[in-house]
Short mmCIF file of C-alpha atoms in Angstrom, two decimals:
data_model
loop_
_atom_site.label_atom_id
_atom_site.label_comp_id
_atom_site.label_asym_id
_atom_site.label_seq_id
_atom_site.Cartn_x
_atom_site.Cartn_y
_atom_site.Cartn_z
CA MET Z 158 -0.05 -0.11 0.01
CA THR Z 159 2.49 2.40 0.50
CA SER Z 160 4.27 2.21 -2.69
CA LEU Z 161 1.72 3.02 -4.33
CA LEU Z 162 1.04 5.79 -2.05
CA ASP Z 163 4.38 7.26 -2.87
CA LEU Z 164 3.78 7.58 -6.85
CA THR Z 165 3.03 10.14 -8.04
CA ALA Z 166 -0.24 11.73 -10.32
CA SER Z 167 2.64 10.93 -13.66
CA GLU Z 168 2.85 7.98 -12.80
CA LEU Z 169 0.03 6.82 -11.49
CA LEU Z 170 -1.41 7.66 -15.54
CA ARG Z 171 1.49 6.03 -17.01
CA ARG Z 172 0.80 2.70 -15.24
CA PHE Z 173 -3.03 3.24 -15.55
CA ARG Z 174 -2.11 3.85 -19.55
CA ASP Z 175 -0.30 0.50 -19.45
CA ARG Z 176 -1.91 -1.45 -17.49
CA SER Z 177 0.15 -2.56 -14.50
CA LEU Z 178 -2.47 -0.63 -11.74
CA SER Z 179 -5.91 0.45 -12.17
CA PRO Z 180 -7.60 3.52 -10.88
CA LEU Z 181 -9.80 0.89 -8.37
CA ASP Z 182 -6.59 -0.71 -7.18
CA TYR Z 183 -5.34 2.62 -6.19
CA TRP Z 184 -8.57 4.04 -4.81
CA GLN Z 185 -8.33 0.75 -2.79
CA ALA Z 186 -4.95 1.98 -1.24
CA VAL Z 187 -6.29 5.72 -0.76
CA GLU Z 188 -9.24 4.73 0.96
CA GLN Z 189 -7.57 2.11 3.68
CA ARG Z 190 -4.67 4.69 4.31
CA ILE Z 191 -7.66 7.18 4.85
CA GLU Z 192 -9.18 4.53 7.40
CA ALA Z 193 -5.69 4.05 9.55
CA PHE Z 194 -4.94 8.03 9.64
CA GLU Z 195 -8.01 9.89 9.72
CA PRO Z 196 -9.45 9.15 13.27
CA ASP Z 197 -6.14 11.51 14.22
CA VAL Z 198 -5.77 13.69 11.78
CA ALA Z 199 -9.34 14.94 10.74
CA ALA Z 200 -8.51 16.53 7.43
CA LEU Z 201 -11.95 15.04 5.26
CA TRP Z 202 -15.27 15.98 5.67
CA ALA Z 203 -18.20 14.90 3.15
CA TYR Z 204 -16.45 11.76 2.36
CA ASP Z 205 -17.56 9.72 0.15
CA PRO Z 206 -15.43 5.60 -0.19
CA ASP Z 207 -18.68 3.87 -1.92
CA THR Z 208 -19.12 6.94 -4.88
CA ALA Z 209 -15.66 7.09 -5.26
CA ARG Z 210 -14.99 3.27 -5.83
CA GLU Z 211 -18.48 3.20 -8.32
CA GLU Z 212 -16.69 6.27 -9.95
CA ALA Z 213 -12.88 4.69 -9.62
CA ARG Z 214 -14.57 1.36 -10.63
CA ALA Z 215 -16.11 2.70 -14.27
CA SER Z 216 -12.44 4.62 -15.13
CA THR Z 217 -10.88 1.29 -14.63
CA GLU Z 218 -13.42 0.51 -17.10
CA ARG Z 219 -12.56 3.61 -19.48
CA TRP Z 220 -9.04 2.63 -19.14
CA ALA Z 221 -9.11 -1.03 -20.02
CA ARG Z 222 -11.24 -0.20 -23.25
CA GLY Z 223 -8.57 2.69 -23.78
CA ALA Z 224 -10.39 5.04 -23.64
CA PRO Z 225 -10.52 7.53 -20.42
CA ALA Z 226 -12.88 10.76 -20.09
CA GLY Z 227 -10.40 12.44 -19.84
CA PRO Z 228 -6.28 13.59 -18.69
CA LEU Z 229 -7.10 12.85 -15.04
CA ASP Z 230 -9.43 9.97 -15.49
CA GLY Z 231 -9.06 8.30 -12.28
CA ILE Z 232 -7.44 10.52 -9.69
CA PRO Z 233 -8.31 10.91 -6.66
CA VAL Z 234 -8.50 14.63 -5.75
CA SER Z 235 -10.58 15.97 -2.47
CA VAL Z 236 -11.60 20.26 -2.53
CA LYS Z 237 -11.04 22.26 0.07
CA GLU Z 238 -15.52 22.40 1.47
CA LEU Z 239 -15.15 26.59 0.99
CA ILE Z 240 -15.02 25.46 -2.84
CA ALA Z 241 -18.21 24.61 -3.64
CA THR Z 242 -19.18 21.30 -4.64
CA ARG Z 243 -23.17 20.27 -7.17
CA GLY Z 244 -25.64 18.47 -4.41
CA LEU Z 245 -23.45 19.31 -0.74
CA GLY Z 246 -23.51 22.52 1.50
CA VAL Z 247 -20.86 24.98 1.77
CA PRO Z 248 -20.36 25.47 6.33
CA LEU Z 249 -17.56 27.88 5.70
CA GLY Z 250 -15.58 26.18 8.14
CA THR Z 251 -18.12 27.41 11.32
CA ALA Z 252 -21.54 26.18 12.73
CA ALA Z 253 -23.43 29.06 12.12
CA THR Z 254 -23.94 28.41 8.32
CA VAL Z 255 -27.27 27.20 7.33
CA LEU Z 256 -26.17 24.21 4.91
CA GLU Z 257 -28.35 24.49 1.48
CA PRO Z 258 -26.92 22.26 -1.26
CA ALA Z 259 -24.80 23.79 -4.23
CA GLU Z 260 -26.35 23.88 -7.70
CA VAL Z 261 -22.99 23.50 -9.41
CA ASP Z 262 -19.78 23.25 -8.15
CA ALA Z 263 -17.40 26.36 -8.42
CA PRO Z 264 -14.94 26.20 -11.40
CA ALA Z 265 -11.74 24.26 -10.28
CA ALA Z 266 -13.94 21.35 -9.35
CA ALA Z 267 -15.73 21.91 -12.41
CA ARG Z 268 -12.39 21.20 -14.03
CA LEU Z 269 -11.42 18.49 -12.42
CA ARG Z 270 -14.68 16.25 -13.04
CA GLU Z 271 -14.77 17.21 -16.60
CA ASP Z 272 -11.26 16.40 -16.88
CA GLY Z 273 -11.87 12.56 -14.93
CA ALA Z 274 -10.68 13.14 -11.26
CA ILE Z 275 -12.90 12.02 -8.89
CA ILE Z 276 -12.96 14.22 -6.27
CA PHE Z 277 -14.02 11.48 -3.21
CA ALA Z 278 -14.21 14.17 0.08
CA LYS Z 279 -14.02 18.38 0.56
CA THR Z 280 -11.39 18.68 3.40
CA THR Z 281 -11.67 21.38 6.77
CA CYS Z 282 -11.25 24.91 7.58
CA PRO Z 283 -11.88 26.66 10.22
CA ASP Z 284 -14.75 29.04 11.07
CA TYR Z 285 -15.09 31.87 7.80
CA GLY Z 286 -11.38 30.42 6.39
CA MET Z 287 -10.11 33.33 9.06
CA LEU Z 288 -7.99 31.08 11.39
CA SER Z 289 -4.41 29.42 10.15
CA SER Z 290 -5.75 26.92 12.47
CA GLY Z 291 -7.13 23.61 12.28
CA LEU Z 292 -9.90 24.47 15.36
CA SER Z 293 -13.74 24.60 13.65
CA SER Z 294 -17.02 25.22 15.77
CA PHE Z 295 -18.27 23.01 12.70
CA HIS Z 296 -15.07 20.35 12.22
CA LYS Z 297 -13.03 18.30 13.47
CA LEU Z 298 -10.32 19.44 14.53
CA SER Z 299 -7.21 18.52 12.46
CA ARG Z 300 -4.21 17.49 13.01
CA ASN Z 301 -0.44 17.90 11.72
CA PRO Z 302 0.77 14.14 10.13
CA TRP Z 303 3.87 14.54 11.41
CA ASN Z 304 2.64 15.49 15.05
CA LEU Z 305 -0.68 15.33 16.41
CA ALA Z 306 -0.41 17.17 19.76
CA LEU Z 307 0.63 20.00 16.94
CA ASN Z 308 -1.53 22.76 14.52
CA PRO Z 309 -1.86 21.90 10.72
CA GLY Z 310 -1.96 25.34 9.83
CA GLY Z 311 -5.02 26.58 8.21
CA SER Z 312 -7.08 27.93 6.27
CA SER Z 313 -6.11 25.54 4.05
CA SER Z 314 -5.93 22.85 7.09
CA GLY Z 315 -7.63 19.95 6.13
CA ALA Z 316 -6.53 20.19 2.66
CA SER Z 317 -2.53 20.46 3.82
CA ALA Z 318 -2.69 17.10 5.83
CA ALA Z 319 -4.69 15.58 3.46
CA ALA Z 320 -1.91 15.73 1.58
CA ALA Z 321 1.28 15.29 3.71
CA ALA Z 322 -0.97 11.72 5.10
CA SER Z 323 -0.78 10.86 1.19
CA TYR Z 324 -5.16 10.79 0.77
CA GLY Z 325 -3.62 11.20 -2.46
CA PRO Z 326 -1.73 13.29 -4.80
CA PHE Z 327 -4.30 16.42 -5.46
CA HIS Z 328 -5.90 18.57 -2.99
CA VAL Z 329 -6.49 22.41 -3.82
CA GLY Z 330 -7.23 24.50 -1.41
CA THR Z 331 -8.16 28.87 -0.69
CA ASP Z 332 -5.99 31.43 0.59
CA ILE Z 333 -6.74 35.24 0.72
CA GLY Z 334 -3.60 35.48 3.10
CA GLY Z 335 -1.37 32.74 3.14
CA SER Z 336 -4.09 30.44 3.39
CA ILE Z 337 -1.87 28.04 1.17
CA ARG Z 338 1.31 28.53 1.45
CA LEU Z 339 1.12 28.77 5.35
CA PRO Z 340 0.22 24.63 6.19
CA ALA Z 341 2.00 24.07 3.49
CA GLY Z 342 5.17 25.30 5.03
CA TRP Z 343 4.09 23.64 7.86
CA THR Z 344 3.55 20.28 6.50
CA GLY Z 345 5.65 20.39 4.45
CA ILE Z 346 3.90 20.02 1.04
CA PHE Z 347 4.10 22.38 -1.87
CA GLY Z 348 1.79 24.58 -1.93
CA LEU Z 349 0.71 26.87 -4.79
CA LYS Z 350 -0.64 30.55 -4.81
CA PRO Z 351 -1.45 31.60 -8.30
CA SER Z 352 -1.26 35.06 -9.74
CA GLN Z 353 -5.03 36.58 -9.25
CA GLY Z 354 -7.10 35.12 -11.73
CA ARG Z 355 -5.44 32.06 -13.56
CA ILE Z 356 -7.08 29.98 -11.38
CA PRO Z 357 -10.64 31.44 -11.14
CA VAL Z 358 -12.47 31.83 -8.26
CA ASP Z 359 -16.04 31.51 -7.64
CA PRO Z 360 -17.67 33.24 -5.32
CA TYR Z 361 -13.98 36.13 -5.71
CA TYR Z 362 -13.08 38.74 -3.21
CA VAL Z 363 -10.12 40.89 -3.45
CA GLY Z 364 -7.20 38.51 -2.81
CA ARG Z 365 -8.58 35.34 -2.64
CA CYS Z 366 -7.41 32.52 -5.36
CA ILE Z 367 -7.63 28.57 -5.16
CA GLY Z 368 -4.36 26.37 -6.25
CA PRO Z 369 -3.12 22.64 -5.80
CA MET Z 370 -1.39 21.91 -2.77
CA THR Z 371 0.31 18.34 -3.52
CA ARG Z 372 3.45 16.34 -2.01
CA THR Z 373 5.78 17.05 -4.94
CA VAL Z 374 5.86 20.63 -7.27
CA GLU Z 375 5.84 18.27 -10.71
CA ASP Z 376 1.82 16.84 -9.47
CA ALA Z 377 1.06 20.53 -8.55
CA ALA Z 378 2.58 21.62 -12.33
CA LEU Z 379 0.14 18.40 -13.69
CA MET Z 380 -3.49 20.16 -11.95
CA MET Z 381 -2.25 23.99 -13.06
CA ALA Z 382 -3.55 22.33 -16.98
CA SER Z 383 -6.44 21.62 -15.49
CA LEU Z 384 -7.81 24.65 -12.56
CA SER Z 385 -5.95 27.40 -15.33
CA ARG Z 386 -9.21 26.65 -17.70
CA PRO Z 387 -10.91 30.06 -17.28
CA ASP Z 388 -14.65 30.26 -16.41
CA TRP Z 389 -16.78 33.71 -16.89
CA ARG Z 390 -17.70 33.39 -13.09
CA ASP Z 391 -14.76 35.44 -12.37
CA GLY Z 392 -14.74 38.43 -13.58
CA THR Z 393 -10.93 38.06 -12.93
CA SER Z 394 -10.66 35.51 -15.21
CA LEU Z 395 -7.59 35.23 -17.21
CA PRO Z 396 -7.89 35.18 -20.68
CA PRO Z 397 -6.50 31.16 -22.06
CA GLU Z 398 -2.83 30.65 -23.14
CA ALA Z 399 -0.61 28.21 -23.78
CA ILE Z 400 1.32 27.15 -21.18
CA SER Z 401 3.40 23.91 -20.35
CA TRP Z 402 2.58 23.73 -16.82
CA THR Z 403 5.31 20.76 -17.09
CA ASP Z 404 8.28 21.84 -18.91
CA ILE Z 405 9.85 22.61 -14.88
CA GLU Z 406 12.99 20.36 -14.85
CA ASN Z 407 16.15 22.12 -15.45
CA VAL Z 408 15.74 25.25 -15.10
CA ASP Z 409 19.30 27.50 -15.72
CA VAL Z 410 19.48 29.91 -12.34
CA SER Z 411 22.48 31.41 -13.50
CA GLY Z 412 22.15 35.71 -13.03
CA LEU Z 413 18.87 35.61 -11.80
CA ARG Z 414 18.26 38.65 -9.27
CA VAL Z 415 17.26 37.07 -6.20
CA GLY Z 416 16.08 38.62 -2.97
CA VAL Z 417 16.23 37.61 0.16
CA MET Z 418 13.61 38.76 2.65
CA MET Z 419 14.47 37.84 6.45
CA ASP Z 420 12.73 40.84 7.94
CA ALA Z 421 8.81 40.64 6.78
CA GLY Z 422 8.48 44.29 8.26
CA CYS Z 423 6.96 43.28 11.43
CA GLY Z 424 4.51 40.00 13.49
CA LEU Z 425 6.38 37.36 14.67
CA PRO Z 426 10.48 37.35 14.66
CA VAL Z 427 11.92 34.25 12.54
CA GLU Z 428 13.37 31.78 14.77
CA PRO Z 429 16.94 31.14 14.06
CA GLU Z 430 16.22 27.11 12.76
CA ILE Z 431 14.38 28.57 10.57
CA GLU Z 432 16.70 31.51 8.88
CA GLU Z 433 18.84 28.90 9.04
CA ALA Z 434 16.86 26.44 6.12
CA VAL Z 435 15.59 29.27 4.13
CA ARG Z 436 19.53 30.69 3.96
CA GLU Z 437 20.71 27.14 2.58
CA ALA Z 438 18.51 26.75 0.24
CA ALA Z 439 19.36 30.76 -1.36
CA ARG Z 440 23.12 29.11 -1.05
CA TRP Z 441 21.58 26.48 -3.84
CA PHE Z 442 20.29 29.35 -6.07
CA GLU Z 443 24.46 30.93 -5.34
CA GLU Z 444 26.06 28.07 -5.83
CA ALA Z 445 24.92 27.96 -9.60
CA GLY Z 446 25.06 31.12 -10.56
CA ALA Z 447 22.04 33.62 -9.70
CA ARG Z 448 23.14 36.67 -7.74
CA VAL Z 449 22.26 36.52 -3.81
CA PHE Z 450 21.76 39.54 -1.62
CA ASP Z 451 18.78 40.39 0.98
CA VAL Z 452 16.29 42.68 0.37
CA LYS Z 453 14.02 44.86 2.74
CA PRO Z 454 10.99 44.19 3.71
CA VAL Z 455 7.88 45.59 1.62
CA LEU Z 456 5.15 45.24 5.06
CA THR Z 457 4.66 47.88 7.87
CA ARG Z 458 2.60 47.49 10.81
CA GLU Z 459 0.36 50.56 9.45
CA MET Z 460 -0.18 48.05 6.56
CA LEU Z 461 -0.77 44.79 7.83
CA ASP Z 462 -2.98 46.82 11.18
CA GLY Z 463 -5.17 48.86 8.63
CA LEU Z 464 -5.93 45.01 6.33
CA ASP Z 465 -7.26 43.86 10.21
CA ALA Z 466 -8.75 46.38 11.01
CA PHE Z 467 -10.88 46.40 7.56
CA TRP Z 468 -11.36 42.70 8.08
CA ARG Z 469 -12.80 42.91 10.96
CA ALA Z 470 -15.10 45.76 9.86
CA ARG Z 471 -16.27 43.68 6.80
CA PHE Z 472 -17.05 40.08 8.39
CA TRP Z 473 -18.99 41.98 11.47
CA GLY Z 474 -21.07 43.32 9.00
CA GLN Z 475 -21.86 39.98 7.06
CA MET Z 476 -22.15 38.63 11.01
CA LEU Z 477 -24.91 41.47 11.98
CA LYS Z 478 -26.44 39.56 9.17
CA LEU Z 479 -27.20 36.51 11.45
CA GLU Z 480 -29.79 35.89 13.68
CA ASP Z 481 -28.47 35.91 16.98
CA ALA Z 482 -28.54 32.29 17.99
CA ARG Z 483 -26.79 31.78 15.17
CA ARG Z 484 -23.78 34.18 15.44
CA ALA Z 485 -22.87 32.20 18.85
CA LEU Z 486 -22.56 29.07 17.56
CA ILE Z 487 -19.56 30.97 15.70
CA LEU Z 488 -16.02 29.88 17.35
CA PRO Z 489 -15.56 32.24 19.75
CA TYR Z 490 -11.67 33.36 18.74
CA ILE Z 491 -13.39 34.19 15.59
CA LEU Z 492 -16.56 35.87 16.86
CA GLU Z 493 -14.29 38.48 19.25
CA TRP Z 494 -11.90 39.26 16.91
CA ALA Z 495 -14.63 40.04 14.07
CA GLU Z 496 -16.45 42.19 17.00
CA ALA Z 497 -14.27 44.47 17.08
CA GLY Z 498 -15.58 45.01 13.66
CA ALA Z 499 -18.30 46.60 15.34
CA GLU Z 500 -16.41 49.93 16.64
CA ILE Z 501 -14.93 50.53 13.38
CA SER Z 502 -15.78 53.74 11.60
CA GLY Z 503 -16.91 53.34 7.57
CA VAL Z 504 -13.84 56.00 7.22
CA GLU Z 505 -11.52 53.83 9.44
CA ALA Z 506 -12.77 50.76 7.24
CA VAL Z 507 -11.94 52.58 4.11
CA ARG Z 508 -8.74 53.55 5.21
CA GLY Z 509 -7.71 50.03 5.59
CA PHE Z 510 -8.67 49.00 2.88
CA ASP Z 511 -6.23 51.09 1.46
CA GLN Z 512 -3.55 49.65 2.96
CA THR Z 513 -4.20 46.84 0.73
CA MET Z 514 -3.40 49.12 -2.63
CA ALA Z 515 -0.28 49.50 -0.59
CA MET Z 516 0.95 47.05 -0.01
CA ARG Z 517 0.32 46.60 -4.04
CA LYS Z 518 2.58 49.25 -4.58
CA SER Z 519 4.95 47.90 -2.52
CA CYS Z 520 5.75 44.89 -3.91
CA GLY Z 521 6.11 46.27 -7.80
CA ALA Z 522 8.54 48.05 -6.45
CA LEU Z 523 10.67 45.70 -5.08
CA PHE Z 524 10.14 43.72 -8.05
CA GLN Z 525 12.31 46.50 -10.19
CA SER Z 526 15.71 45.07 -9.08
CA VAL Z 527 14.41 41.69 -8.50
CA ASP Z 528 13.67 38.70 -10.37
CA ILE Z 529 12.21 36.31 -7.29
CA VAL Z 530 12.00 36.53 -3.72
CA LEU Z 531 12.64 34.05 -1.51
CA SER Z 532 11.24 34.15 2.17
CA PRO Z 533 10.57 31.96 4.67
CA THR Z 534 7.24 31.28 4.85
CA ASN Z 535 6.36 30.53 8.30
CA PRO Z 536 7.86 32.99 11.19
CA ILE Z 537 7.89 29.35 13.50
CA VAL Z 538 8.33 25.70 13.67
CA SER Z 539 4.91 25.27 14.94
CA TYR Z 540 2.33 25.62 17.38
CA PRO Z 541 -0.02 22.76 19.81
CA ALA Z 542 -3.02 21.68 17.39
CA GLU Z 543 -6.09 23.17 19.52
CA TRP Z 544 -4.61 26.95 19.36
CA PRO Z 545 -6.25 29.24 16.98
CA SER Z 546 -3.79 31.33 15.64
CA PRO Z 547 0.30 30.58 17.08
CA THR Z 548 -0.31 33.83 18.84
CA ASN Z 549 -3.78 32.52 20.86
CA ASP Z 550 -4.93 36.21 21.44
CA PRO Z 551 -7.32 37.68 19.01
CA GLN Z 552 -5.89 41.35 19.38
CA ARG Z 553 -2.99 39.82 18.06
CA PRO Z 554 -4.49 37.54 14.97
CA PHE Z 555 -2.17 38.19 11.66
CA GLU Z 556 1.28 38.52 13.68
CA HIS Z 557 2.20 35.23 11.45
CA ILE Z 558 1.20 36.68 7.98
CA ALA Z 559 3.45 39.07 7.67
CA PHE Z 560 5.49 36.64 4.93
CA THR Z 561 3.09 35.58 3.49
CA VAL Z 562 -0.33 38.01 2.90
CA PRO Z 563 1.43 41.16 0.79
CA TRP Z 564 1.47 39.32 -2.06
CA ASN Z 565 -2.43 37.89 -1.88
CA MET Z 566 -2.83 41.52 -2.51
CA SER Z 567 0.00 42.65 -5.01
CA ASP Z 568 -1.59 39.10 -7.47
CA GLN Z 569 1.81 37.75 -7.51
CA PRO Z 570 2.10 34.07 -8.06
CA ALA Z 571 3.85 32.63 -4.47
CA ALA Z 572 4.24 28.80 -3.81
CA SER Z 573 5.57 27.50 -0.40
CA VAL Z 574 7.92 24.56 -0.69
CA ASN Z 575 9.33 22.06 1.96
CA CYS Z 576 13.45 23.54 1.95
CA GLY Z 577 14.67 21.45 5.11
CA PHE Z 578 13.02 19.79 8.72
CA ALA Z 579 13.60 22.06 12.76
CA ALA Z 580 15.60 19.30 14.92
CA SER Z 581 12.11 18.25 16.01
CA GLY Z 582 11.19 16.98 13.27
CA MET Z 583 8.95 19.25 11.56
CA PRO Z 584 9.04 20.74 8.02
CA ILE Z 585 10.19 23.82 7.66
CA GLY Z 586 9.05 25.91 4.22
CA LEU Z 587 10.69 27.98 1.98
CA GLN Z 588 8.63 30.51 0.73
CA ILE Z 589 9.43 31.55 -3.25
CA VAL Z 590 7.14 34.66 -5.46
CA GLY Z 591 7.74 35.80 -8.49
CA PRO Z 592 5.49 38.51 -11.03
CA ARG Z 593 2.74 38.34 -11.66
CA PHE Z 594 1.58 35.92 -14.16
CA ALA Z 595 5.19 34.69 -14.04
CA ASP Z 596 3.57 31.22 -12.29
CA LEU Z 597 4.81 28.53 -14.74
CA THR Z 598 9.05 30.59 -13.39
CA VAL Z 599 6.97 29.86 -9.32
CA LEU Z 600 6.94 26.03 -10.56
CA GLN Z 601 9.92 26.16 -12.58
CA MET Z 602 11.65 27.63 -9.68
CA SER Z 603 10.17 24.87 -6.62
CA ARG Z 604 11.11 22.43 -8.79
CA PHE Z 605 14.92 23.62 -8.34
CA VAL Z 606 14.78 23.33 -4.92
CA GLU Z 607 13.30 20.27 -3.83
CA THR Z 608 15.84 19.27 -6.56
CA ARG Z 609 18.72 20.51 -4.76
CA ARG Z 610 16.79 19.40 -1.29
CA GLY Z 611 15.97 15.76 -2.69
CA ALA Z 612 13.64 13.25 -2.14
CA MET Z 613 11.64 13.66 1.24
CA PRO Z 614 13.18 11.29 3.93
CA LYS Z 615 10.05 9.96 4.53
CA TRP Z 616 5.99 11.28 4.95
CA PRO Z 617 3.97 10.29 7.69
CA GLU Z 618 2.71 6.73 8.76
CA PRO Z 619 -0.19 6.33 10.69
CA ALA Z 620 0.22 5.20 14.20
CA SER Z 621 -0.62 1.33 13.69
CA LEU Z 622 1.86 1.57 11.19
CA GLU Z 623 4.25 2.93 12.69
CA ALA Z 624 3.63 0.16 15.33
CA VAL Z 625 4.30 -2.65 12.71
CA ALA Z 626 7.27 -1.17 11.48
#
């Protein structure tokens, strides 16, 4: 079972094609893995193994006839529950939501189904996707497969945990301030927040992106061919473009201007183990001929606090629409954070929103002198599973997103790729940022790091399998 779960999606498709492995046999391996790990990890919601098994059986028959339904036929995929899938409600991570079945798939789910992928479950997230944590008033507490006492991050908590736990090769997350990259860093997987509009989002909001979360850069690149097809429901959706998404190997980085950002400008300080790992990754670029130099932060305290004020006001406005009994069901940490929005005036809220434009300008200015930026994804190695955020303080909710959130507001592609491990055995994430629309470049640079780092020494195992070993 373990050897099958180590296969990349490309390897799976090759084996489906030559009939040395069937989609049904592979799904059964994934299903066994979920049975062994999910009681501890709690990454999934609306898990439907019976339907997945039937779809895998049908895919097996199509491959046997040499007539796959699409380029991803038979590949299992999980989708973050914020992304609508037909027939299921969208809880938004909170018990306050009144569930109503979605009539149609959101763009990302639609593209994956069109290409034959098997959506076997939704993945968990915290209330309204506004925490970097696996804590939710609706879902079970999601935990980090590397150490069940620790947090997987968020808000794509279930997606990151599912990928690290080897629940198949493909997982889809969302990101408005780091919600793909932060959990990717804390669980050792790869996560890409693309340029705004590269992957259509419905509903769209400022800075909100959808992206792949996988164990390898190769798998994410393969997903991009499907996920990046335009959709009219997203007014920022980019026009069709012929991009060779899997062209990520043997990239020449000589002469590349690589800015290393070790100071985020505000927020939590970077722990020494993380700085050491990021510096080592920067040396890989330098050894390959890149020009590597330190750069100043793009974020200020005023920018981060302004965004915090705007988000509080926005969410409090949404919560006022709820009946008192419903509002009381929201996770107390989130409710306390949002309630401060009642004291924010309209003028103050608009000033806060204007800080998103200030971030965009600051990021644009930096990229006049660099080709890519390297930084820590997360400033700290980890924190307890039960905490809603690394500070555990609703008055200091965003101290951990200072490296990630600017690139949402500047619409630039950014990824987290594992670049090593702390002494505790927990993964460390390297963030790689590229210019707007240079999503393929970010994938290529991530693959460069992945190659220099070498294969992951292992992936987490369920306690039952560890005991056998």
